[in-house]
Tab-separated table of C-alpha atoms (C1' of nucleotides) in Angstrom:
chain	number	residue	atom	x	y	z
A	88	MET	CA	-45.342	37.710	14.459
A	89	ASP	CA	-44.092	37.761	17.999
A	90	LYS	CA	-40.587	36.642	17.947
A	91	THR	CA	-40.751	35.109	21.476
A	92	GLU	CA	-43.732	33.140	20.653
A	93	GLN	CA	-42.004	31.968	17.452
A	94	ILE	CA	-38.997	30.891	19.341
A	95	PHE	CA	-40.981	29.016	21.953
A	96	LYS	CA	-42.973	27.167	19.395
A	97	GLY	CA	-39.933	26.264	17.370
A	98	ALA	CA	-37.985	25.202	20.430
A	99	ILE	CA	-40.822	22.906	21.535
A	100	THR	CA	-41.261	21.187	18.328
A	101	ALA	CA	-37.402	20.749	18.088
A	102	PHE	CA	-37.260	19.540	21.760
A	103	ILE	CA	-40.130	17.127	21.191
A	104	LYS	CA	-38.349	15.468	18.505
A	105	LYS	CA	-35.003	15.188	20.152
A	106	GLY	CA	-35.141	16.178	23.745
A	107	MET	CA	-32.449	18.332	25.194
A	108	GLN	CA	-30.168	16.853	22.548
A	109	ALA	CA	-31.682	18.955	19.877
A	110	SER	CA	-29.021	21.366	18.632
A	111	THR	CA	-29.535	25.207	18.804
A	112	GLN	CA	-29.236	25.088	15.039
A	113	GLU	CA	-32.253	22.955	14.848
A	114	VAL	CA	-34.186	25.088	17.171
A	115	ALA	CA	-33.312	28.137	15.223
A	116	LYS	CA	-34.317	26.589	11.978
A	117	GLU	CA	-37.622	25.373	13.444
A	118	ALA	CA	-38.358	28.790	14.801
A	119	GLY	CA	-37.268	30.641	11.716
A	120	VAL	CA	-34.801	32.604	13.587
A	121	ALA	CA	-30.988	33.196	13.669
A	122	GLU	CA	-29.173	30.913	15.956
A	123	VAL	CA	-27.248	33.794	17.507
A	124	THR	CA	-30.589	35.403	18.492
A	125	LEU	CA	-31.230	32.481	20.899
A	126	TYR	CA	-27.866	33.124	22.579
A	127	ARG	CA	-28.449	36.767	22.853
A	128	ARG	CA	-31.785	36.163	24.529
A	129	TYR	CA	-31.077	33.033	26.613
A	130	SER	CA	-27.406	32.831	26.935
A	131	THR	CA	-27.168	28.976	26.968
A	132	LYS	CA	-29.138	26.206	25.438
A	133	GLU	CA	-29.963	24.874	28.973
A	134	ASN	CA	-31.476	28.213	29.881
A	135	LEU	CA	-33.514	28.251	26.737
A	136	PHE	CA	-34.686	24.724	27.485
A	137	ASN	CA	-35.716	25.435	30.912
A	138	THR	CA	-37.370	28.746	30.046
A	139	VAL	CA	-39.451	27.280	27.306
A	140	LEU	CA	-40.409	24.227	29.356
A	141	LYS	CA	-41.474	26.238	32.349
A	142	ASN	CA	-43.700	28.270	30.167
A	143	VAL	CA	-45.195	25.335	28.437
A	144	LEU	CA	-45.761	23.458	31.555
A	145	GLU	CA	-47.770	26.250	33.065
A	146	LYS	CA	-49.745	26.731	29.874
A	147	LYS	CA	-50.601	23.176	29.127
A	148	PHE	CA	-50.625	21.355	32.519
A	149	GLY	CA	-51.847	24.241	34.670
A	150	ALA	CA	-54.106	22.198	36.946
A	151	HIS	CA	-57.301	23.102	38.503
A	152	VAL	CA	-56.882	20.030	40.610
A	153	LEU	CA	-58.296	21.781	43.642
A	154	GLU	CA	-61.512	22.515	41.754
A	155	ILE	CA	-61.947	18.789	41.013
A	156	ALA	CA	-61.105	17.953	44.549
A	157	LYS	CA	-64.083	19.820	45.928
A	158	GLU	CA	-66.392	16.933	44.760
A	159	ASN	CA	-67.509	15.350	47.901
A	160	ASP	CA	-67.998	11.697	46.528
A	161	THR	CA	-64.689	10.047	46.429
A	162	GLU	CA	-65.454	7.803	43.510
A	163	ILE	CA	-66.720	10.587	41.382
A	164	PHE	CA	-63.661	12.702	42.506
A	165	LEU	CA	-61.213	10.030	41.539
A	166	THR	CA	-62.996	9.353	38.256
A	167	ASN	CA	-62.967	13.131	37.320
A	168	ILE	CA	-59.314	13.656	38.154
A	169	ILE	CA	-58.274	10.540	36.216
A	170	GLU	CA	-60.346	11.602	33.180
A	171	ASP	CA	-59.228	15.063	33.341
A	172	ARG	CA	-55.490	14.563	33.769
A	173	LEU	CA	-55.207	11.558	31.615
A	174	GLU	CA	-56.789	13.516	28.696
A	175	VAL	CA	-54.379	16.417	29.049
A	176	LEU	CA	-51.453	14.114	29.390
A	177	MET	CA	-52.487	12.045	26.315
A	178	LYS	CA	-53.234	15.130	24.224
A	179	ASN	CA	-49.576	16.138	24.747
A	180	LYS	CA	-48.216	12.630	24.614
A	181	ASP	CA	-45.039	13.415	22.713
A	182	LEU	CA	-44.178	16.259	24.796
A	183	VAL	CA	-44.887	14.360	27.981
A	184	ARG	CA	-42.840	11.313	26.897
A	185	MET	CA	-39.940	13.615	26.182
A	186	LEU	CA	-40.170	15.144	29.608
A	187	LEU	CA	-40.376	11.852	31.178
A	188	SER	CA	-37.363	10.632	29.378
A	189	GLU	CA	-35.295	13.865	30.418
A	190	SER	CA	-36.599	13.512	33.900
A	191	LEU	CA	-35.308	9.872	34.110
A	192	ARG	CA	-31.901	11.108	32.902
A	193	GLY	CA	-31.868	13.733	35.584
A	194	ASN	CA	-31.844	16.634	33.206
A	195	LEU	CA	-34.693	18.626	34.596
A	196	THR	CA	-34.814	21.323	37.179
A	197	GLU	CA	-37.344	20.955	39.884
A	198	LYS	CA	-39.877	23.322	38.537
A	199	VAL	CA	-39.997	21.520	35.262
A	200	ASN	CA	-39.706	17.996	36.408
A	201	LEU	CA	-43.111	16.502	35.277
A	202	PRO	CA	-43.368	13.485	37.485
A	203	GLU	CA	-42.591	15.471	40.600
A	204	VAL	CA	-44.838	18.147	39.628
A	205	ILE	CA	-47.779	15.909	38.871
A	206	PHE	CA	-47.276	13.727	41.908
A	207	SER	CA	-47.200	16.669	44.312
A	208	SER	CA	-50.246	18.233	42.630
A	209	LEU	CA	-52.103	14.871	42.978
A	210	LYS	CA	-51.184	14.724	46.594
A	211	LYS	CA	-52.517	18.162	47.201
A	212	GLY	CA	-55.734	17.409	45.516
A	213	LEU	CA	-56.100	14.182	47.628
A	214	GLU	CA	-55.274	16.020	50.812
A	215	TYR	CA	-57.849	18.618	50.052
A	216	HIS	CA	-60.464	16.093	49.244
A	217	PHE	CA	-59.953	13.944	52.351
A	218	GLN	CA	-59.321	16.730	54.834
A	219	ASN	CA	-62.827	16.904	56.181
A	220	LYS	CA	-63.604	13.255	56.138
A	221	ASN	CA	-62.857	11.148	59.111
A	222	GLN	CA	-61.408	8.469	56.894
A	223	GLN	CA	-57.806	7.685	57.328
A	224	VAL	CA	-56.149	7.574	53.974
A	225	ASP	CA	-52.497	6.804	52.875
A	226	ILE	CA	-52.264	9.807	50.523
A	227	ASP	CA	-48.851	8.718	49.224
A	228	PHE	CA	-50.048	5.302	48.353
A	229	CYS	CA	-53.080	6.666	46.717
A	230	ALA	CA	-51.213	9.318	44.682
A	231	LYS	CA	-48.836	6.596	43.546
A	232	GLN	CA	-51.807	4.548	42.298
A	233	LEU	CA	-53.089	7.419	40.407
A	234	GLY	CA	-49.698	8.158	38.953
A	235	GLY	CA	-49.293	4.577	37.901
A	236	VAL	CA	-52.508	4.785	35.924
A	237	PHE	CA	-51.139	7.829	33.908
A	238	LEU	CA	-47.748	6.214	33.454
A	239	SER	CA	-49.165	3.040	32.204
A	240	TYR	CA	-50.970	4.894	29.457
A	241	LEU	CA	-47.965	7.027	28.582
A	242	ILE	CA	-45.335	4.373	28.555
A	243	LEU	CA	-46.853	0.930	27.904
A	244	PRO	CA	-47.578	-0.215	24.414
A	245	ASP	CA	-50.914	1.166	23.452
A	246	THR	CA	-53.354	-0.864	21.364
A	247	GLN	CA	-56.059	1.862	21.713
A	248	GLN	CA	-55.164	5.466	22.026
A	249	PHE	CA	-56.933	7.012	24.912
A	250	ASP	CA	-57.602	10.379	23.218
A	251	GLN	CA	-59.139	8.696	20.173
A	252	LEU	CA	-61.848	7.015	22.235
A	253	THR	CA	-65.423	8.295	22.640
A	254	PRO	CA	-66.034	10.391	25.767
A	255	GLU	CA	-68.208	7.588	27.066
A	256	SER	CA	-65.460	5.063	26.829
A	257	ARG	CA	-62.933	7.312	28.459
A	258	ARG	CA	-65.240	7.928	31.398
A	259	LYS	CA	-65.847	4.140	31.686
A	260	ILE	CA	-62.100	3.435	31.779
A	261	ALA	CA	-61.557	6.307	34.236
A	262	LYS	CA	-64.249	4.993	36.467
A	263	LYS	CA	-62.844	1.510	36.418
A	264	HIS	CA	-59.415	2.917	37.621
A	265	ALA	CA	-61.165	4.913	40.126
A	266	ARG	CA	-63.020	1.968	41.640
A	267	SER	CA	-59.815	-0.072	41.737
A	268	ILE	CA	-58.220	2.678	43.795
A	269	LEU	CA	-61.291	3.088	45.854
A	270	SER	CA	-61.135	-0.555	46.815
A	271	THR	CA	-57.898	-0.006	48.574
A	272	LEU	CA	-59.065	3.043	50.399
A	273	GLU	CA	-62.052	1.097	51.929
A	274	GLU	CA	-59.647	-1.756	52.931
A	275	ALA	CA	-57.241	0.609	54.640
A	276	GLN	CA	-59.971	1.825	56.766
A	277	SER	CA	-60.188	-1.381	58.590
A	278	GLY	CA	-56.599	-2.168	58.563
A	279	GLN	CA	-53.718	0.255	58.670
A	280	SER	CA	-51.977	2.337	56.057
A	281	GLY	CA	-49.264	2.034	53.426
A	282	ILE	CA	-46.122	0.632	54.722
B	54	MET	CA	-10.140	-11.887	33.827
B	55	ASP	CA	-12.537	-12.480	30.935
B	56	LYS	CA	-12.209	-9.595	28.577
B	57	THR	CA	-15.841	-9.969	27.368
B	58	GLU	CA	-17.118	-9.784	30.957
B	59	GLN	CA	-14.996	-6.800	31.652
B	60	ILE	CA	-16.318	-5.024	28.670
B	61	PHE	CA	-19.888	-5.845	29.522
B	62	LYS	CA	-19.527	-4.542	33.044
B	63	GLY	CA	-17.827	-1.453	32.188
B	64	ALA	CA	-20.312	-0.719	29.330
B	65	ILE	CA	-23.176	-1.149	31.580
B	66	THR	CA	-21.870	1.151	34.259
B	67	ALA	CA	-21.044	3.759	31.617
B	68	PHE	CA	-24.401	3.344	29.952
B	69	ILE	CA	-26.253	3.522	33.283
B	70	LYS	CA	-24.550	6.855	33.940
B	71	LYS	CA	-25.217	8.500	30.505
B	72	GLY	CA	-27.404	6.127	28.533
B	73	MET	CA	-26.525	5.619	24.810
B	74	GLN	CA	-24.761	9.007	24.975
B	75	ALA	CA	-21.920	7.633	26.781
B	76	SER	CA	-18.872	7.903	24.581
B	77	THR	CA	-16.827	4.864	23.523
B	78	GLN	CA	-13.968	6.578	25.338
B	79	GLU	CA	-15.879	6.454	28.591
B	80	VAL	CA	-16.969	2.812	28.061
B	81	ALA	CA	-13.334	1.754	27.337
B	82	LYS	CA	-12.055	3.552	30.412
B	83	GLU	CA	-14.705	2.058	32.643
B	84	ALA	CA	-13.910	-1.391	31.226
B	85	GLY	CA	-10.240	-0.990	31.461
B	86	VAL	CA	-9.831	-1.736	27.806
B	87	ALA	CA	-8.502	0.101	24.725
B	88	GLU	CA	-11.137	1.940	22.676
B	89	VAL	CA	-10.183	0.364	19.576
B	90	THR	CA	-10.904	-3.076	21.070
B	91	LEU	CA	-14.525	-2.166	21.323
B	92	TYR	CA	-14.539	-1.332	17.650
B	93	ARG	CA	-12.772	-4.410	16.573
B	94	ARG	CA	-15.265	-6.583	18.486
B	95	TYR	CA	-18.518	-4.757	18.057
B	96	SER	CA	-17.915	-2.631	14.919
B	97	THR	CA	-20.275	0.286	16.146
B	98	LYS	CA	-21.301	1.806	19.449
B	99	GLU	CA	-24.896	1.131	18.603
B	100	ASN	CA	-24.117	-2.639	18.194
B	101	LEU	CA	-22.142	-2.693	21.316
B	102	PHE	CA	-25.045	-1.038	23.022
B	103	ASN	CA	-27.499	-3.497	21.803
B	104	THR	CA	-25.336	-6.615	22.446
B	105	VAL	CA	-24.650	-5.585	25.998
B	106	LEU	CA	-28.210	-4.756	26.730
B	107	LYS	CA	-29.563	-7.948	25.245
B	108	ASN	CA	-27.164	-10.006	27.414
B	109	VAL	CA	-27.991	-8.030	30.532
B	110	LEU	CA	-31.712	-8.220	30.086
B	111	GLU	CA	-31.672	-12.024	29.731
B	112	LYS	CA	-29.364	-12.210	32.777
B	113	LYS	CA	-31.191	-9.950	35.100
B	114	PHE	CA	-34.724	-10.000	34.054
B	115	GLY	CA	-35.067	-13.460	32.755
B	116	ALA	CA	-38.498	-14.129	34.091
B	117	HIS	CA	-39.979	-17.167	35.396
B	118	VAL	CA	-43.369	-15.657	35.003
B	119	LEU	CA	-45.064	-18.883	33.867
B	120	GLU	CA	-43.792	-20.631	37.065
B	121	ILE	CA	-45.604	-17.870	39.028
B	122	ALA	CA	-48.691	-18.098	36.937
B	123	LYS	CA	-49.217	-21.702	37.809
B	124	GLU	CA	-50.518	-20.531	41.233
B	125	ASN	CA	-54.265	-21.131	41.127
B	126	ASP	CA	-55.473	-18.472	43.421
B	127	THR	CA	-55.617	-15.275	41.543
B	128	GLU	CA	-54.986	-13.002	44.602
B	129	ILE	CA	-51.847	-15.061	45.495
B	130	PHE	CA	-50.782	-15.098	41.891
B	131	LEU	CA	-51.007	-11.315	41.490
B	132	THR	CA	-49.316	-10.745	44.761
B	133	ASN	CA	-46.378	-13.078	43.876
B	134	ILE	CA	-45.877	-11.533	40.414
B	135	ILE	CA	-45.873	-7.996	41.785
B	136	GLU	CA	-43.607	-8.796	44.603
B	137	ASP	CA	-41.204	-10.805	42.375
B	138	ARG	CA	-40.974	-8.489	39.502
B	139	LEU	CA	-40.997	-5.244	41.498
B	140	GLU	CA	-38.053	-6.557	43.563
B	141	VAL	CA	-36.068	-7.345	40.492
B	142	LEU	CA	-36.848	-4.024	38.909
B	143	MET	CA	-36.075	-2.042	41.979
B	144	LYS	CA	-32.836	-3.829	42.573
B	145	ASN	CA	-31.784	-2.681	39.219
B	146	LYS	CA	-33.454	0.674	39.363
B	147	ASP	CA	-30.709	2.840	37.788
B	148	LEU	CA	-30.442	0.360	34.892
B	149	VAL	CA	-34.110	0.091	34.448
B	150	ARG	CA	-34.578	3.972	34.519
B	151	MET	CA	-31.902	4.314	31.789
B	152	LEU	CA	-33.695	1.799	29.712
B	153	LEU	CA	-37.079	3.495	30.183
B	154	SER	CA	-35.576	6.802	29.150
B	155	GLU	CA	-34.005	5.377	26.069
B	156	SER	CA	-37.214	3.567	25.280
B	157	LEU	CA	-39.096	6.754	25.472
B	158	ARG	CA	-36.621	8.330	23.030
B	159	GLY	CA	-37.200	5.483	20.630
B	160	ASN	CA	-33.646	4.366	20.794
B	161	LEU	CA	-34.163	0.765	21.668
B	162	THR	CA	-34.549	-2.263	19.355
B	163	GLU	CA	-37.435	-4.435	19.924
B	164	LYS	CA	-35.715	-7.147	21.871
B	165	VAL	CA	-34.231	-4.733	24.252
B	166	ASN	CA	-37.168	-2.439	24.751
B	167	LEU	CA	-37.958	-3.004	28.447
B	168	PRO	CA	-41.516	-1.736	28.627
B	169	GLU	CA	-42.603	-3.810	25.714
B	170	VAL	CA	-40.692	-6.938	26.995
B	171	ILE	CA	-42.269	-6.640	30.484
B	172	PHE	CA	-45.626	-5.916	29.127
B	173	SER	CA	-45.798	-8.754	26.880
B	174	SER	CA	-44.355	-11.142	29.486
B	175	LEU	CA	-46.997	-9.881	31.958
B	176	LYS	CA	-49.693	-10.647	29.348
B	177	LYS	CA	-48.337	-14.140	28.774
B	178	GLY	CA	-48.435	-14.878	32.514
B	179	LEU	CA	-51.932	-13.572	32.880
B	180	GLU	CA	-53.172	-15.562	29.757
B	181	TYR	CA	-51.675	-18.559	31.286
B	182	HIS	CA	-53.203	-18.142	34.711
B	183	PHE	CA	-56.643	-17.422	33.387
B	184	GLN	CA	-56.737	-19.978	30.607
B	185	ASN	CA	-58.581	-22.663	32.519
B	186	LYS	CA	-60.849	-20.514	34.534
B	187	ASN	CA	-64.260	-19.627	33.045
B	188	GLN	CA	-63.715	-16.026	34.065
B	189	GLN	CA	-63.696	-13.420	31.399
B	190	VAL	CA	-60.827	-11.159	31.969
B	191	ASP	CA	-59.543	-8.062	30.063
B	192	ILE	CA	-55.883	-9.238	29.882
B	193	ASP	CA	-54.636	-5.909	28.436
B	194	PHE	CA	-56.299	-3.942	31.117
B	195	CYS	CA	-55.023	-6.095	33.800
B	196	ALA	CA	-51.436	-6.039	32.360
B	197	LYS	CA	-51.732	-2.259	32.106
B	198	GLN	CA	-52.601	-2.140	35.756
B	199	LEU	CA	-49.602	-4.248	36.804
B	200	GLY	CA	-47.427	-2.266	34.634
B	201	GLY	CA	-48.669	0.904	36.218
B	202	VAL	CA	-47.726	-0.322	39.607
B	203	PHE	CA	-44.156	-0.986	38.534
B	204	LEU	CA	-43.859	2.360	36.749
B	205	SER	CA	-45.144	4.281	39.662
B	206	TYR	CA	-42.366	2.872	41.878
B	207	LEU	CA	-39.677	3.450	39.210
B	208	ILE	CA	-40.621	6.958	38.378
B	209	LEU	CA	-42.553	8.687	40.906
B	210	PRO	CA	-40.595	10.444	43.689
B	211	ASP	CA	-39.848	7.754	46.345
B	212	THR	CA	-40.089	8.387	49.963
B	213	GLN	CA	-39.407	4.838	50.884
B	214	GLN	CA	-37.174	2.627	48.691
B	215	PHE	CA	-39.029	-0.644	48.034
B	216	ASP	CA	-35.766	-2.764	48.189
B	217	GLN	CA	-34.964	-1.295	51.559
B	218	LEU	CA	-38.120	-2.482	53.224
B	219	THR	CA	-38.548	-5.653	55.116
B	220	PRO	CA	-40.004	-8.777	53.366
B	221	GLU	CA	-43.117	-8.492	55.240
B	222	SER	CA	-43.699	-4.761	54.277
B	223	ARG	CA	-42.937	-5.694	50.671
B	224	ARG	CA	-45.373	-8.469	50.676
B	225	LYS	CA	-48.003	-6.345	52.320
B	226	ILE	CA	-47.689	-3.639	49.647
B	227	ALA	CA	-47.718	-6.268	46.843
B	228	LYS	CA	-50.921	-7.697	48.379
B	229	LYS	CA	-52.532	-4.341	48.604
B	230	HIS	CA	-51.843	-3.722	44.770
B	231	ALA	CA	-53.057	-7.235	44.103
B	232	ARG	CA	-56.360	-6.757	45.762
B	233	SER	CA	-56.763	-3.449	44.003
B	234	ILE	CA	-56.290	-5.182	40.664
B	235	LEU	CA	-58.511	-7.995	41.750
B	236	SER	CA	-61.353	-5.728	42.464
B	237	THR	CA	-61.612	-4.755	38.851
B	238	LEU	CA	-61.515	-8.388	37.682
B	239	GLU	CA	-64.441	-9.228	39.843
B	240	GLU	CA	-66.360	-6.210	38.534
B	241	ALA	CA	-65.671	-7.148	34.970
B	242	GLN	CA	-67.272	-10.372	35.486
B	243	SER	CA	-70.675	-8.920	36.032
B	244	GLY	CA	-70.257	-6.177	33.391
B	245	GLN	CA	-68.141	-6.238	30.265
B	246	SER	CA	-64.548	-5.711	29.606
B	247	GLY	CA	-62.004	-2.947	28.970
B	248	ILE	CA	-63.244	-0.464	26.405
C	55	DT	C1'	-30.930	63.227	11.998
C	56	DC	C1'	-28.713	60.523	15.444
C	57	DG	C1'	-28.347	57.018	18.688
C	58	DT	C1'	-30.239	52.956	20.564
C	59	DT	C1'	-32.157	48.229	20.029
C	60	DA	C1'	-33.181	43.967	18.020
C	61	DT	C1'	-31.995	41.219	14.435
C	62	DG	C1'	-29.426	38.733	10.671
C	63	DT	C1'	-24.967	36.855	8.220
C	64	DA	C1'	-20.763	34.744	8.250
C	65	DA	C1'	-16.767	33.263	10.066
C	66	DG	C1'	-14.322	31.297	13.584
C	67	DT	C1'	-12.919	28.915	18.182
C	68	DT	C1'	-12.790	25.032	20.982
C	69	DA	C1'	-14.004	20.685	22.295
C	70	DC	C1'	-15.804	16.333	21.723
C	71	DC	C1'	-16.989	12.123	19.304
C	72	DA	C1'	-17.378	7.955	16.158
C	73	DC	C1'	-14.445	5.609	13.715
C	74	DT	C1'	-9.876	4.251	11.231
C	75	DA	C1'	-4.980	3.301	10.197
C	76	DA	C1'	-0.341	2.039	11.278
C	77	DC	C1'	2.625	-0.077	14.208
C	78	DA	C1'	4.158	-2.602	18.300
C	79	DT	C1'	3.745	-6.285	21.825
C	80	DA	C1'	2.531	-10.505	23.993
C	81	DC	C1'	1.001	-15.022	23.901
C	82	DA	C1'	-0.324	-19.424	22.267
C	83	DT	C1'	0.001	-23.280	19.350
C	84	DA	C1'	1.726	-25.933	15.483
D	108	DT	C1'	11.057	-21.198	15.964
D	109	DA	C1'	7.494	-19.349	13.200
D	110	DT	C1'	2.951	-17.723	12.732
D	111	DG	C1'	-1.506	-16.129	13.791
D	112	DT	C1'	-4.565	-13.734	17.019
D	113	DA	C1'	-5.978	-10.465	20.514
D	114	DT	C1'	-4.776	-6.586	22.376
D	115	DG	C1'	-2.530	-1.854	23.238
D	116	DT	C1'	-0.671	2.919	21.740
D	117	DT	C1'	-0.761	6.845	19.176
D	118	DA	C1'	-2.230	9.713	15.788
D	119	DG	C1'	-5.426	11.121	12.694
D	120	DT	C1'	-9.899	12.209	9.872
D	121	DG	C1'	-14.299	14.307	9.285
D	122	DG	C1'	-18.143	15.832	11.406
D	123	DT	C1'	-20.855	18.293	14.706
D	124	DA	C1'	-22.100	21.322	18.490
D	125	DA	C1'	-22.020	25.067	21.870
D	126	DC	C1'	-20.868	29.420	21.942
D	127	DT	C1'	-18.317	33.928	20.291
D	128	DT	C1'	-17.011	37.917	17.440
D	129	DA	C1'	-17.407	41.368	14.012
D	130	DC	C1'	-20.034	43.670	10.944
D	131	DA	C1'	-24.212	45.050	8.436
D	132	DT	C1'	-29.141	46.424	8.496
D	133	DA	C1'	-33.636	47.868	9.647
D	134	DA	C1'	-36.865	50.136	12.902
D	135	DC	C1'	-37.915	53.428	16.134
D	136	DG	C1'	-38.002	57.307	19.355
D	137	DA	C1'	-35.753	61.698	20.757
DNA sequence: TCGTTATGTAAGTTACCACTAACATACATA
DNA sequence: TATGTATGTTAGTGGTAACTTACATAACGA
């Protein structure tokens, strides 16, 4: 029974329930650990929060976006990245929603700020994918569109839960979004970009 | 100097800063009113919060979506609704972000839950617009796409602030998003819908 | 066996917060 | 003038939360 692991798990479940407002008492109880132990190890609640989140972000959202970006066909690439990221996000929906809430409140440090982390990783993936094509693409606009897809599933009222669908349905939806984004890319080629 | 107005304005600025966590003391100070006055009028902080928000939602986001939905051309309709709603949302960005944060935390009553309110009003607009066309449209999917556009501007890191752009730029962006959504509608016609 | 290290228990400190009670004041209207 | 109504001031109550201190205990290596 690794104490650190115990604390991390307990802290996460407590933080998911109440966000940063979860008391150290609750965290301690959830982790099966004395409250003072938390302070001896992490000094402040804020530090505990950041440490735990940094760890969990790497573990759960560590993206292999560049792998996906190697795909040469843009429609397939977009479909894959939507399918992949959306699945991860929806699997951790409660955690992600808590992070979004705290982010909106300005409570997150840069390294742990989920929207920023995801947005910048999307941009990197897009840059990588388009670098060798002589297609002029507004990366920011495209990343925003992708982000919008994720956010809509995370925040808008859900009739059907994404992670409860069959793989075929999921792929179909991902493809639909991908084609939607694709259509603006093709358009941008004959016009000019973003602004 | 209408006291009620005073209280509402003060409460809003306090709530924008700290969400529902703003103390009644802070609200009172911001409103230039004694703390006890708030309790005499609204009994509890929660009730004050809900009353104020309900009022402000009606005032600031009271939508004439059905007006917009009368437009017969779908591309123009979508462009208009995006342009219109996005402008309102971005003009009240801080307030909206606070509401999103509280919504994610499950702190909002139904009538004041911004994502739900907007999503359902979007759906109504779409239903109205498509009711007399013999085009089979997945309203939910379409509303989700629209919602995603708004959320992306509200949450993702912004290089350019939407409400600081020229009207022409704004319309151009709105149109771009509209065409993107439009492309999925056209596709759906020859295939089947959403799931 | 001794000292170090990690933990637990229990009590306490300080600060804040939602909410209340008691009393005073100002104003308007009958 | 008298009375009611809305407000302010001040103090207080009970609860909670972040964080600390002091002391005890168990494990482990030298």
